[in-house]
PDB file of C-alpha atoms and ligand atoms in Angstrom:
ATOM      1  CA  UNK A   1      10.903 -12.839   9.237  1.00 96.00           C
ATOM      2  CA  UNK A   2       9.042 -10.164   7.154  1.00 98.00           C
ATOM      3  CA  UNK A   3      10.917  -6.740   6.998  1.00 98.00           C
ATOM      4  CA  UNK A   4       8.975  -3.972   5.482  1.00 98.00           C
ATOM      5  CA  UNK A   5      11.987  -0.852   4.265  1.00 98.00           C
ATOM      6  CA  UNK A   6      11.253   2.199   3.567  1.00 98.00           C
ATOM      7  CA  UNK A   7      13.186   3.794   0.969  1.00 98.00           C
ATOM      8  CA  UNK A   8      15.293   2.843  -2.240  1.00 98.00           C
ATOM      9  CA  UNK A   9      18.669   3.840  -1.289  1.00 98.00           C
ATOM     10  CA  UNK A  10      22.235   2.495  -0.357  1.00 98.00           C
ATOM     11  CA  UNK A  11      21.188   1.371   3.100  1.00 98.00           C
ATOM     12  CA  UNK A  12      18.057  -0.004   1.433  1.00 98.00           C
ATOM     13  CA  UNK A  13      19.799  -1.838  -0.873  1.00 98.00           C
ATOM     14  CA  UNK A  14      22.872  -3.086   1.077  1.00 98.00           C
ATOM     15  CA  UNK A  15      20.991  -4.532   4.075  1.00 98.00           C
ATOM     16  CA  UNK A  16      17.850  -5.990   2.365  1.00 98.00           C
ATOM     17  CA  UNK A  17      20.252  -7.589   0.081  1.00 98.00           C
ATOM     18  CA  UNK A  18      21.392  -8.754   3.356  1.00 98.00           C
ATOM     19  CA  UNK A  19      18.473 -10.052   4.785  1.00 98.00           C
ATOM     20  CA  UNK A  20      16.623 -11.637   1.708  1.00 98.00           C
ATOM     21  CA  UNK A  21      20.085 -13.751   1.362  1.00 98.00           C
ATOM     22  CA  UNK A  22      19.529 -14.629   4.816  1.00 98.00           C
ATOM     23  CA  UNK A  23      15.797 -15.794   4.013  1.00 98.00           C
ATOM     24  CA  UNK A  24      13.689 -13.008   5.169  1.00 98.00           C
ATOM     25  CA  UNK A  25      11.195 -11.504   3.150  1.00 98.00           C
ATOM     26  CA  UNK A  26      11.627  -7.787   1.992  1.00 98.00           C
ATOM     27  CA  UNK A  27       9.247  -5.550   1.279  1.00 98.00           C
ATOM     28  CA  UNK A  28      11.106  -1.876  -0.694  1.00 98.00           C
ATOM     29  CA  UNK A  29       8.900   0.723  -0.486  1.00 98.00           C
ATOM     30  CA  UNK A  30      10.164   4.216  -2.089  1.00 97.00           C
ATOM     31  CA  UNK A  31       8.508   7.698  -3.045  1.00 97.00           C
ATOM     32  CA  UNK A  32       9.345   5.815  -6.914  1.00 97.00           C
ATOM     33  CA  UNK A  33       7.247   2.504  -7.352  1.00 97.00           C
ATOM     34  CA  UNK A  34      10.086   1.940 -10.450  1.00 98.00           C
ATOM     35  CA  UNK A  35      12.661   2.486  -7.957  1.00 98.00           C
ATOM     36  CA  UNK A  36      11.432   0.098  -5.368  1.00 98.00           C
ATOM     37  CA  UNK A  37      10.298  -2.966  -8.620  1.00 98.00           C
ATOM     38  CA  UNK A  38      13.629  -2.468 -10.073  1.00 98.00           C
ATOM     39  CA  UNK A  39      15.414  -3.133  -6.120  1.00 98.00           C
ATOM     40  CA  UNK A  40      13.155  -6.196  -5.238  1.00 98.00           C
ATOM     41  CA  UNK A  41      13.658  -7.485  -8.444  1.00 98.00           C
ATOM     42  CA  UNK A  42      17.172  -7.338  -8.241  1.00 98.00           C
ATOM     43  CA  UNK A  43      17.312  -8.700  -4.588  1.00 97.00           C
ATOM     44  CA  UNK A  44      14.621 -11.125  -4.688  1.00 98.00           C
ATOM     45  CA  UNK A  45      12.162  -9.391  -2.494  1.00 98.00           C
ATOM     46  CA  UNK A  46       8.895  -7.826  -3.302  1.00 98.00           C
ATOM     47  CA  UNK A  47       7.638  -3.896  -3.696  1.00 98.00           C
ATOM     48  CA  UNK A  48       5.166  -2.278  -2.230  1.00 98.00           C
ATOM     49  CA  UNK A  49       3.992   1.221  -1.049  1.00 98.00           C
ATOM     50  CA  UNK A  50       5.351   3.156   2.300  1.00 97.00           C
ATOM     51  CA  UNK A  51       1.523   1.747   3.709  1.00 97.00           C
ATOM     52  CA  UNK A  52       2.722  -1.634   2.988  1.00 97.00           C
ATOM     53  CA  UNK A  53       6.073  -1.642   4.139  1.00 98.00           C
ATOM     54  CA  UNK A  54       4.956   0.103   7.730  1.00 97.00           C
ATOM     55  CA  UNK A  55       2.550  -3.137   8.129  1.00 95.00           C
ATOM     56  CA  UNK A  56       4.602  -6.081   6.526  1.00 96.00           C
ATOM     57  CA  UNK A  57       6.160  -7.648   9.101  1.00 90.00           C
ATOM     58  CA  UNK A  58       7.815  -7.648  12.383  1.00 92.00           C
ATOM     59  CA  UNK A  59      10.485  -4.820  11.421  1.00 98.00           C
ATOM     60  CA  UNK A  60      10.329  -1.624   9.418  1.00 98.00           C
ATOM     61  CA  UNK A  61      13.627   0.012   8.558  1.00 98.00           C
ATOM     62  CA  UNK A  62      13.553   3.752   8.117  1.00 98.00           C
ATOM     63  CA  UNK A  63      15.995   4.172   5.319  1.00 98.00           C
ATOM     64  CA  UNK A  64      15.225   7.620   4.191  1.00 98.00           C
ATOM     65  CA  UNK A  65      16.741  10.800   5.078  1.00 98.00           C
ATOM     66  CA  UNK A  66      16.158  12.194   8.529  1.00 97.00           C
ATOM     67  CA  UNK A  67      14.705  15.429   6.976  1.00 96.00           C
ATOM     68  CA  UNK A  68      12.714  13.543   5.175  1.00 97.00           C
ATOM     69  CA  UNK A  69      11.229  10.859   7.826  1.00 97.00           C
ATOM     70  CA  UNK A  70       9.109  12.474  10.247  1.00 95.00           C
ATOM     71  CA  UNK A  71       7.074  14.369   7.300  1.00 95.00           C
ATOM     72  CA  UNK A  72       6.955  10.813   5.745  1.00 97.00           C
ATOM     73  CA  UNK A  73       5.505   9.065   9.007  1.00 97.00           C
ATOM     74  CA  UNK A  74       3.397  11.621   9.522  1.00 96.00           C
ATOM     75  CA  UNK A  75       2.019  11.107   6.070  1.00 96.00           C
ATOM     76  CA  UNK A  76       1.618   7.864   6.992  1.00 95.00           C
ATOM     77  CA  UNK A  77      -0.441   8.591   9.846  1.00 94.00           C
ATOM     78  CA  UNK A  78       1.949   7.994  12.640  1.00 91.00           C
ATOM     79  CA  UNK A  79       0.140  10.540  14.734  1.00 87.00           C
ATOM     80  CA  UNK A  80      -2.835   8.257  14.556  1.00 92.00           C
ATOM     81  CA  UNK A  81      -1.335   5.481  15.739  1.00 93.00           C
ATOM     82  CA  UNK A  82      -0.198   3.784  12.393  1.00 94.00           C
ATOM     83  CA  UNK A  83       2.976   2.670  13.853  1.00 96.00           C
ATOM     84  CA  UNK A  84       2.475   2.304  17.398  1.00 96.00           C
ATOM     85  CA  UNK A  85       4.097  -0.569  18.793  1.00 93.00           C
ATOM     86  CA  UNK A  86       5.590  -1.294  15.270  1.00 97.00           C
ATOM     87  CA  UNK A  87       9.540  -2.280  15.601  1.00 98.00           C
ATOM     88  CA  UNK A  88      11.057   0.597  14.034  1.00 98.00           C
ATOM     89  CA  UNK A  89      14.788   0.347  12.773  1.00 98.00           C
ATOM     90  CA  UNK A  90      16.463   3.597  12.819  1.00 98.00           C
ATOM     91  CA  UNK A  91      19.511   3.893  11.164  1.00 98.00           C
ATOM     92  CA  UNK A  92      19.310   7.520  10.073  1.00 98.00           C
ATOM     93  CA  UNK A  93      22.141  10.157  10.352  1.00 98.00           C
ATOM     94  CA  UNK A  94      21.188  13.138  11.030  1.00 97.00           C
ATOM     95  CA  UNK A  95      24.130  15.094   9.978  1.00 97.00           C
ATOM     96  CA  UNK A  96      24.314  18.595   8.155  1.00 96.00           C
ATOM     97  CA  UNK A  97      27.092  20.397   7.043  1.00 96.00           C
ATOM     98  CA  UNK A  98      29.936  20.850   8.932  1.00 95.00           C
ATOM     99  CA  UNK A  99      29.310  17.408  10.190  1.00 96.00           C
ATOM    100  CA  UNK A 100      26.850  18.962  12.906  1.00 96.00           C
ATOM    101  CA  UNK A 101      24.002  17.009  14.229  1.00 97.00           C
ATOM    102  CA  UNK A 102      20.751  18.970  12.677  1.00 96.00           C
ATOM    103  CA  UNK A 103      18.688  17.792  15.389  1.00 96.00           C
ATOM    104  CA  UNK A 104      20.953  20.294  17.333  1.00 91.00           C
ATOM    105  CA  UNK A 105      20.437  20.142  21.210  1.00 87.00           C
ATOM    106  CA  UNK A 106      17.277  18.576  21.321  1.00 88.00           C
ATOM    107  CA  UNK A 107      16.037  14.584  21.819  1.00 94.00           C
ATOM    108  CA  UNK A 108      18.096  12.901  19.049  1.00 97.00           C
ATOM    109  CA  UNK A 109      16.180  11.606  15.642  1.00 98.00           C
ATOM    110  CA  UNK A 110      15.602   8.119  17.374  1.00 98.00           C
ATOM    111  CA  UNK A 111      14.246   9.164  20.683  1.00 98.00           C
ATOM    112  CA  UNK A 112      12.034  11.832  18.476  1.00 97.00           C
ATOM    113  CA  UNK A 113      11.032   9.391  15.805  1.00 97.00           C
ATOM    114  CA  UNK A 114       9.817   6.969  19.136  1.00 97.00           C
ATOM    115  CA  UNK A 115       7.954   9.888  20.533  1.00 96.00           C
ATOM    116  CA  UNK A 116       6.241  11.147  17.117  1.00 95.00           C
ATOM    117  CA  UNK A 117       5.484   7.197  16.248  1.00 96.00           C
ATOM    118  CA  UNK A 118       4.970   5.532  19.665  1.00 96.00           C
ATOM    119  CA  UNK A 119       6.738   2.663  17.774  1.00 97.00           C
ATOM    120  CA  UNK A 120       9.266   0.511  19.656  1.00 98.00           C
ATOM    121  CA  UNK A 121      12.505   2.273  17.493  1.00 98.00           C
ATOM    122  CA  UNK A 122      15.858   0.758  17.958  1.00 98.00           C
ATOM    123  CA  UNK A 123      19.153   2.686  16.700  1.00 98.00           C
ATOM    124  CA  UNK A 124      21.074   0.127  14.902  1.00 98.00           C
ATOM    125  CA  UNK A 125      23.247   0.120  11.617  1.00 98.00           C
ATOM    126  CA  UNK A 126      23.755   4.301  11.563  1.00 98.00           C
ATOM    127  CA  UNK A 127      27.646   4.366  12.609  1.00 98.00           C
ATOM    128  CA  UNK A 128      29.436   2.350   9.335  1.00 98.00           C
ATOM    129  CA  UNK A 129      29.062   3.576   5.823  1.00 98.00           C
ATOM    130  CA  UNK A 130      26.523   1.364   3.564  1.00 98.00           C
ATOM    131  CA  UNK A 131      29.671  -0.326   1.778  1.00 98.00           C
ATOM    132  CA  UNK A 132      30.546  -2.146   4.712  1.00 98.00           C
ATOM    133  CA  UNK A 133      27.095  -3.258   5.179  1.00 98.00           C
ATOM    134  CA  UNK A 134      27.359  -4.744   1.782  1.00 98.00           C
ATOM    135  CA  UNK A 135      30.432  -7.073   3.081  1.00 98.00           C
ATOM    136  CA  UNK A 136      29.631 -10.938   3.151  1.00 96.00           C
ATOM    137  CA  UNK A 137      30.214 -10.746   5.936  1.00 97.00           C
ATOM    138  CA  UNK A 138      30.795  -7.302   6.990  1.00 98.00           C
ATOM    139  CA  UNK A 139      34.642  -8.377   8.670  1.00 97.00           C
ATOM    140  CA  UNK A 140      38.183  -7.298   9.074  1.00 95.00           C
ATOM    141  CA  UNK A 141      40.814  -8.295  11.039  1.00 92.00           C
ATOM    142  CA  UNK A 142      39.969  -8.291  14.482  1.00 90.00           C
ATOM    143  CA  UNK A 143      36.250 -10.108  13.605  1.00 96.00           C
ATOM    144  CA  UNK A 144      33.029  -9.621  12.988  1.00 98.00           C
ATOM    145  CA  UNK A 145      31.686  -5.791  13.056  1.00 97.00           C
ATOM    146  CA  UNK A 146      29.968  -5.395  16.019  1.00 98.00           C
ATOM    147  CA  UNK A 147      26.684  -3.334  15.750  1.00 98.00           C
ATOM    148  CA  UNK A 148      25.854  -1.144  18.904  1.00 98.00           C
ATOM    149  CA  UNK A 149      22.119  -1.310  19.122  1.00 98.00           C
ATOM    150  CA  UNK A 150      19.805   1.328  21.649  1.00 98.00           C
ATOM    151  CA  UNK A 151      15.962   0.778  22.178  1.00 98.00           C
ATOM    152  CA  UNK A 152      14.192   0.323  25.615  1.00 98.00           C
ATOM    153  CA  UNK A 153      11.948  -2.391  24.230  1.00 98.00           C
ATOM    154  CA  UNK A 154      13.581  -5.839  24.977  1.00 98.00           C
ATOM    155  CA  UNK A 155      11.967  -7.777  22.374  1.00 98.00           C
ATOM    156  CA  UNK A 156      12.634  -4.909  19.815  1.00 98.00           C
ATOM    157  CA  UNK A 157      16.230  -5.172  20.762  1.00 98.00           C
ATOM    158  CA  UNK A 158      15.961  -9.056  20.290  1.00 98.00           C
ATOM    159  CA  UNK A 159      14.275  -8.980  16.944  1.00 98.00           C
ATOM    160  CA  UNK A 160      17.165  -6.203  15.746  1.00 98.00           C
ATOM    161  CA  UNK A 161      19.707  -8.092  16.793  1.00 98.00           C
ATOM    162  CA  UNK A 162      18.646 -11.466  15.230  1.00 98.00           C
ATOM    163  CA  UNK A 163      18.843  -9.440  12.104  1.00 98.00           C
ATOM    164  CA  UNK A 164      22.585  -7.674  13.171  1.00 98.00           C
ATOM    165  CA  UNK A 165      23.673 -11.435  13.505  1.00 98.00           C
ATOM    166  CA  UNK A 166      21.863 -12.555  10.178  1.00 98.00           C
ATOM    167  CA  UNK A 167      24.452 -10.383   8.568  1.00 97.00           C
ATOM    168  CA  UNK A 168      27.006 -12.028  10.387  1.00 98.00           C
ATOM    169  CA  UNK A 169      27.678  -9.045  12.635  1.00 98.00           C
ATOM    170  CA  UNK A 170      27.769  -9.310  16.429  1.00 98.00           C
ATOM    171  CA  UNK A 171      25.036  -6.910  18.338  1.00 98.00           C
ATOM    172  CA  UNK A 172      25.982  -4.594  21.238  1.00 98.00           C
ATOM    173  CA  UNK A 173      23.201  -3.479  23.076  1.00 98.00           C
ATOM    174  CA  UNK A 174      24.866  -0.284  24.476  1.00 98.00           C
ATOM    175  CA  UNK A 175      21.561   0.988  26.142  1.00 97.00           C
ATOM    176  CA  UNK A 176      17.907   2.525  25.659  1.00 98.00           C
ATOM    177  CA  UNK A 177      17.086   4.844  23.656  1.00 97.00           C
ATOM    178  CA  UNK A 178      18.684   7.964  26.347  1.00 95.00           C
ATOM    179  CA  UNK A 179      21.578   6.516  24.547  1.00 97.00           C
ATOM    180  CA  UNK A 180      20.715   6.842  21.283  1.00 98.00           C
ATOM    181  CA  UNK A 181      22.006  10.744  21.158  1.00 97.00           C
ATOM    182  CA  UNK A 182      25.214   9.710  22.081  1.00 97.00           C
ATOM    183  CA  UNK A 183      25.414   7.246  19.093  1.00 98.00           C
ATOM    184  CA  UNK A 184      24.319   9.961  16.424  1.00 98.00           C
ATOM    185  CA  UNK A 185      26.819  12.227  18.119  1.00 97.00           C
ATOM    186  CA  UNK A 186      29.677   9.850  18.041  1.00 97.00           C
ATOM    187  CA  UNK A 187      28.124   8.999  14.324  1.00 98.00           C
ATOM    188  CA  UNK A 188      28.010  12.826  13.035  1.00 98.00           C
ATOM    189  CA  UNK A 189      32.067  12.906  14.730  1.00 98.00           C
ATOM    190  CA  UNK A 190      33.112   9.790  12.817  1.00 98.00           C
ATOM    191  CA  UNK A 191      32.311  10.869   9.986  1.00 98.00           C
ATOM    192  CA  UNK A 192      33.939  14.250  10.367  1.00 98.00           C
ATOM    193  CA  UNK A 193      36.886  12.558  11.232  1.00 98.00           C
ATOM    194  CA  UNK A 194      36.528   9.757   7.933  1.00 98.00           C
ATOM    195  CA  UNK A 195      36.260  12.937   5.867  1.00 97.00           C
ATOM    196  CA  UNK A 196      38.607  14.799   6.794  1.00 97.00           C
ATOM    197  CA  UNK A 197      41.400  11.961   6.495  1.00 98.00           C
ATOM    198  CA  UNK A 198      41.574  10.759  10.174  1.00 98.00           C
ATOM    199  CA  UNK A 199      41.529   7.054  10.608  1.00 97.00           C
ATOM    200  CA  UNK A 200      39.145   7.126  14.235  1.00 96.00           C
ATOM    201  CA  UNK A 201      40.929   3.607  15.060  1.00 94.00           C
ATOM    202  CA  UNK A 202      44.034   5.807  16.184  1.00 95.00           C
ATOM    203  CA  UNK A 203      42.309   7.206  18.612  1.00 95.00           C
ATOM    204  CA  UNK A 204      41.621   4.441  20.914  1.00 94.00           C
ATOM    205  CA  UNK A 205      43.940   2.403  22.694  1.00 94.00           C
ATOM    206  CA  UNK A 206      43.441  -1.789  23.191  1.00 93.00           C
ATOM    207  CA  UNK A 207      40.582  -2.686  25.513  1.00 94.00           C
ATOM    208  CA  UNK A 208      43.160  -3.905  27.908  1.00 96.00           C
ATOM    209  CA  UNK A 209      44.894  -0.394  28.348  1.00 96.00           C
ATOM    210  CA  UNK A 210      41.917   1.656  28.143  1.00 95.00           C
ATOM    211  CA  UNK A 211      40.209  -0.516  31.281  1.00 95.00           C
ATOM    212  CA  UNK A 212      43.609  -1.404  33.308  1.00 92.00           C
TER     213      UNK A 212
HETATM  214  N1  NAP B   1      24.649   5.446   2.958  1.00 89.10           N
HETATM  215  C1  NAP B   1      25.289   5.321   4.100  1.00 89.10           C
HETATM  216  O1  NAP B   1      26.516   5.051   4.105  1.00 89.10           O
HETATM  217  C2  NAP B   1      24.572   5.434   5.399  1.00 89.10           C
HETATM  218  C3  NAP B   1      25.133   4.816   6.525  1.00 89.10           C
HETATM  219  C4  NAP B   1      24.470   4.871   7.738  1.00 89.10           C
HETATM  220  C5  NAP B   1      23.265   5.547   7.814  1.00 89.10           C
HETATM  221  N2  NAP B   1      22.741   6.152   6.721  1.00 89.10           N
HETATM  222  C6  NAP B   1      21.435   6.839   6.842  1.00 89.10           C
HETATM  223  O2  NAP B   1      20.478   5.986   6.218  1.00 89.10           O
HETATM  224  C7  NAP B   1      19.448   6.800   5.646  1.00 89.10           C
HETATM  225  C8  NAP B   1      19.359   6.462   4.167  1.00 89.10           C
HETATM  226  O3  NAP B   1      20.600   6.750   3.581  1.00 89.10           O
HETATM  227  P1  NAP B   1      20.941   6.258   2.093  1.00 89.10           P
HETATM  228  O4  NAP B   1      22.410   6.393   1.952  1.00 89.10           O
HETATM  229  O5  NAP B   1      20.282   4.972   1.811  1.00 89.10           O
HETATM  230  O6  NAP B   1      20.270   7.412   1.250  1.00 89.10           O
HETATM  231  P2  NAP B   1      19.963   7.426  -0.319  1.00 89.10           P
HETATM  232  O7  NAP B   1      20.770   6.408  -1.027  1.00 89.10           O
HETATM  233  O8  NAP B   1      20.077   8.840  -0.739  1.00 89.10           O
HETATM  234  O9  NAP B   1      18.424   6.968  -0.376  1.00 89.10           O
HETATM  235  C9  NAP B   1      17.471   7.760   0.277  1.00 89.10           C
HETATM  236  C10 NAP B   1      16.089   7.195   0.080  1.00 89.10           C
HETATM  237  O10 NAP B   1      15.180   8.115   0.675  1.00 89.10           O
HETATM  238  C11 NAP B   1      14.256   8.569  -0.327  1.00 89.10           C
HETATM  239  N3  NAP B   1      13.895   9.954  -0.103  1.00 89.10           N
HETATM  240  C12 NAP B   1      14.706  11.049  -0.150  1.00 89.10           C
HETATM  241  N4  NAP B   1      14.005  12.153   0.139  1.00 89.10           N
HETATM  242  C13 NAP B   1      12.734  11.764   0.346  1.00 89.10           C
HETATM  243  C14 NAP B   1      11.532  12.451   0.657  1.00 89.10           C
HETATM  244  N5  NAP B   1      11.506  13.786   0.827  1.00 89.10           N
HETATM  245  N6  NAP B   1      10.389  11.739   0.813  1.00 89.10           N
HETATM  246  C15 NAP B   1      10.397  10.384   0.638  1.00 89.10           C
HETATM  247  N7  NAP B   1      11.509   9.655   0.322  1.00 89.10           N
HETATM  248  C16 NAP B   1      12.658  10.351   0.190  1.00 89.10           C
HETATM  249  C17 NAP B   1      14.981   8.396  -1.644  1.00 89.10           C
HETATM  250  O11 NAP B   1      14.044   8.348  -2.666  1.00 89.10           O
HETATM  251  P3  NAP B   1      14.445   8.741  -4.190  1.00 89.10           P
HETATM  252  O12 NAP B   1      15.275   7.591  -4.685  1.00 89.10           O
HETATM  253  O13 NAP B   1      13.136   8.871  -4.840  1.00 89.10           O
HETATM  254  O14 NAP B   1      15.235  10.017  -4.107  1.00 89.10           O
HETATM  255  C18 NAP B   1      15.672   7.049  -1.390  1.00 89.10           C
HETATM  256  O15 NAP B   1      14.760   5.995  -1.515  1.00 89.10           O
HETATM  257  C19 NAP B   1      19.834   8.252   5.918  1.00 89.10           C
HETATM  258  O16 NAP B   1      19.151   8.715   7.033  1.00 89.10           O
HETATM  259  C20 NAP B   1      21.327   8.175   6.188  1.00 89.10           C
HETATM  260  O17 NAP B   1      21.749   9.205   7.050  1.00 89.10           O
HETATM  261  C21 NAP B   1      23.362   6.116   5.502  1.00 89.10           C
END
C-alpha cells in the first residue's frame, strides 16, 4: 500500500517505521523538507511535500498537532475538495493543559476534521504513547495491543485496520465516527491519569467480572 504522512514527528516516525518494515511505501511530508529527507532516509521511505503526501496513496495519516491540522488542510485546499473521499488517519490528541480536551464541548477533532475535509477519517492509534507504537510488535503480557478504530466508512475501517494488524496489533472497531469523542475523551483521561502516576489498568476489573 502507499501511505502518504503528514508530519515529521514521533508518531510519524514510529508508525511509518512500522509500515515501510511491513512493505508499504511511505511518503513524510513536514513543514521542514530536511526534516522529512532526513526521516525517509532513515526509514527507507521517500519525502515529499504536504500536496504529495494528501495524494500518495490509499491512506494519509495526520500526524501533526490538532492546533495545527485544520489550518494545514485548509492550506491544502480541503475546503475545495482536496481530500474528499481521501482515507484520513486521525490519530491526533487534542489535549491542553490540565489534560482537558481543547475541542471543549463541541464535535471531537475526528468528526470535525471529516466535516472540514469530507475525507473518509478513521480514529485509530491516538490512545498509546508513540513508544509503544515503536514495539516490534507493540505486546505485553496479555497479547497483542489491540487498537480501537472509529470511522463510518467500511472500507476506510478495512484499509486502517490492515495497517493496525501490519504492526502486529489487533483492530477493534468500536464504532463510527459518533464514537470518536468518546475515544479522545477517554484519551485526554488516560493520560491525566499516566501523568499523574495512576496505572489506568487498576481501574478495570477482568472481562469476566465486569460482564457477569
Ligand atoms: N507522541 C505521542 O505519544 C502521541 C500518541 C498518540 C497521538 N499523538 C498525536 O499525534 C500527533 C503528532 O504527535 P507527535 O508526538 O508526532 O508530535 P511531534 O513529535 O511534536 O511532531 C509534530 C509534527 O507536526 C509538525 N507541526 C507542528 N506544528 C505545525 C504547524 N503549525 N504547521 C505544520 N506542521 C506542524 C511538526 O513539524 P516541525 O518538526 O517542523 O516542528 C512535526 O512534524 C498529535 O496530534 C498528537 O496529539 C501523539
Amino acid at each position: 500500500m502507499r501511505i502518504g504522512i503528514l508530519g515529521t514527528g514521533n508518531m510519524a516516525d514510529a508508525l511509518g517505521t512500522q509500515w515501510v518494515r511491513a512493505g508499504h511505501r511511505v511518503l513524510f511530508a513536514g513543514r521542514s523538507p530536511d526534516r522529512a529527507r532526513a526521516l525517509a532516509d532513515r526509514t527507507g521511505g521517500v519525502a515529499g511535500t504536504f500536496e504529495e503526501a494528501v495524494s500518495f496513496g490509499a491512506a494519509v495519516l495526520l500526524a501533526l498537532p490538532y492546533a495545527a491540522a485544520l489550518d494545514t488542510l485548509t492550506a491544502l485546499g480541503a475546503e475545495e475538495g482536496a481530500l474528499r473521499d481521501r482515507v484520513l488517519i486521525d490519530c491526533t490528541n487534542a489535549v491542553g493543559p490540565g489534560f482537558v480536551l481543547t475541542t471543549g464541548d463541541g464535535p471531537g477533532a475526528a468528526r470535525t476534521l471529516a466535516d472540514t475535509t469530507g475525507a473518509r477519517v478513521v480514529k485509530a492509534f491516538n490512545h498509546l504513547p508513540d513508544p509503544v507504537w515503536r514495539l516490534t510488535p507493540p505486546a505485553f503480557a496479555d497479547g497483542p495491543v489491540a487498537v480501537p478504530l472509529c470511522g463510518d466508512d467500511e472500507e476506510a475501517l478495512e484499509t486502517v485496520a490492515a495497517l493496525v494488524r501490519d504492526l502486529g496489533c489487533v483492530p477493534m472497531v468500536v464504532g463510527g465516527l459518533d464514537r470518536a469523542a468518546y475515544l479522545e475523551a477517554t484519551t485526554a483521561f488516560l493520560i491525566g491519569l499516566w501523568h499523574c502516576g495512576h496505572d489506568p489498568r487498576t481501574l478495570l476489573p477482568p472481562f469476566e467480572a465486569a460482564t457477569a
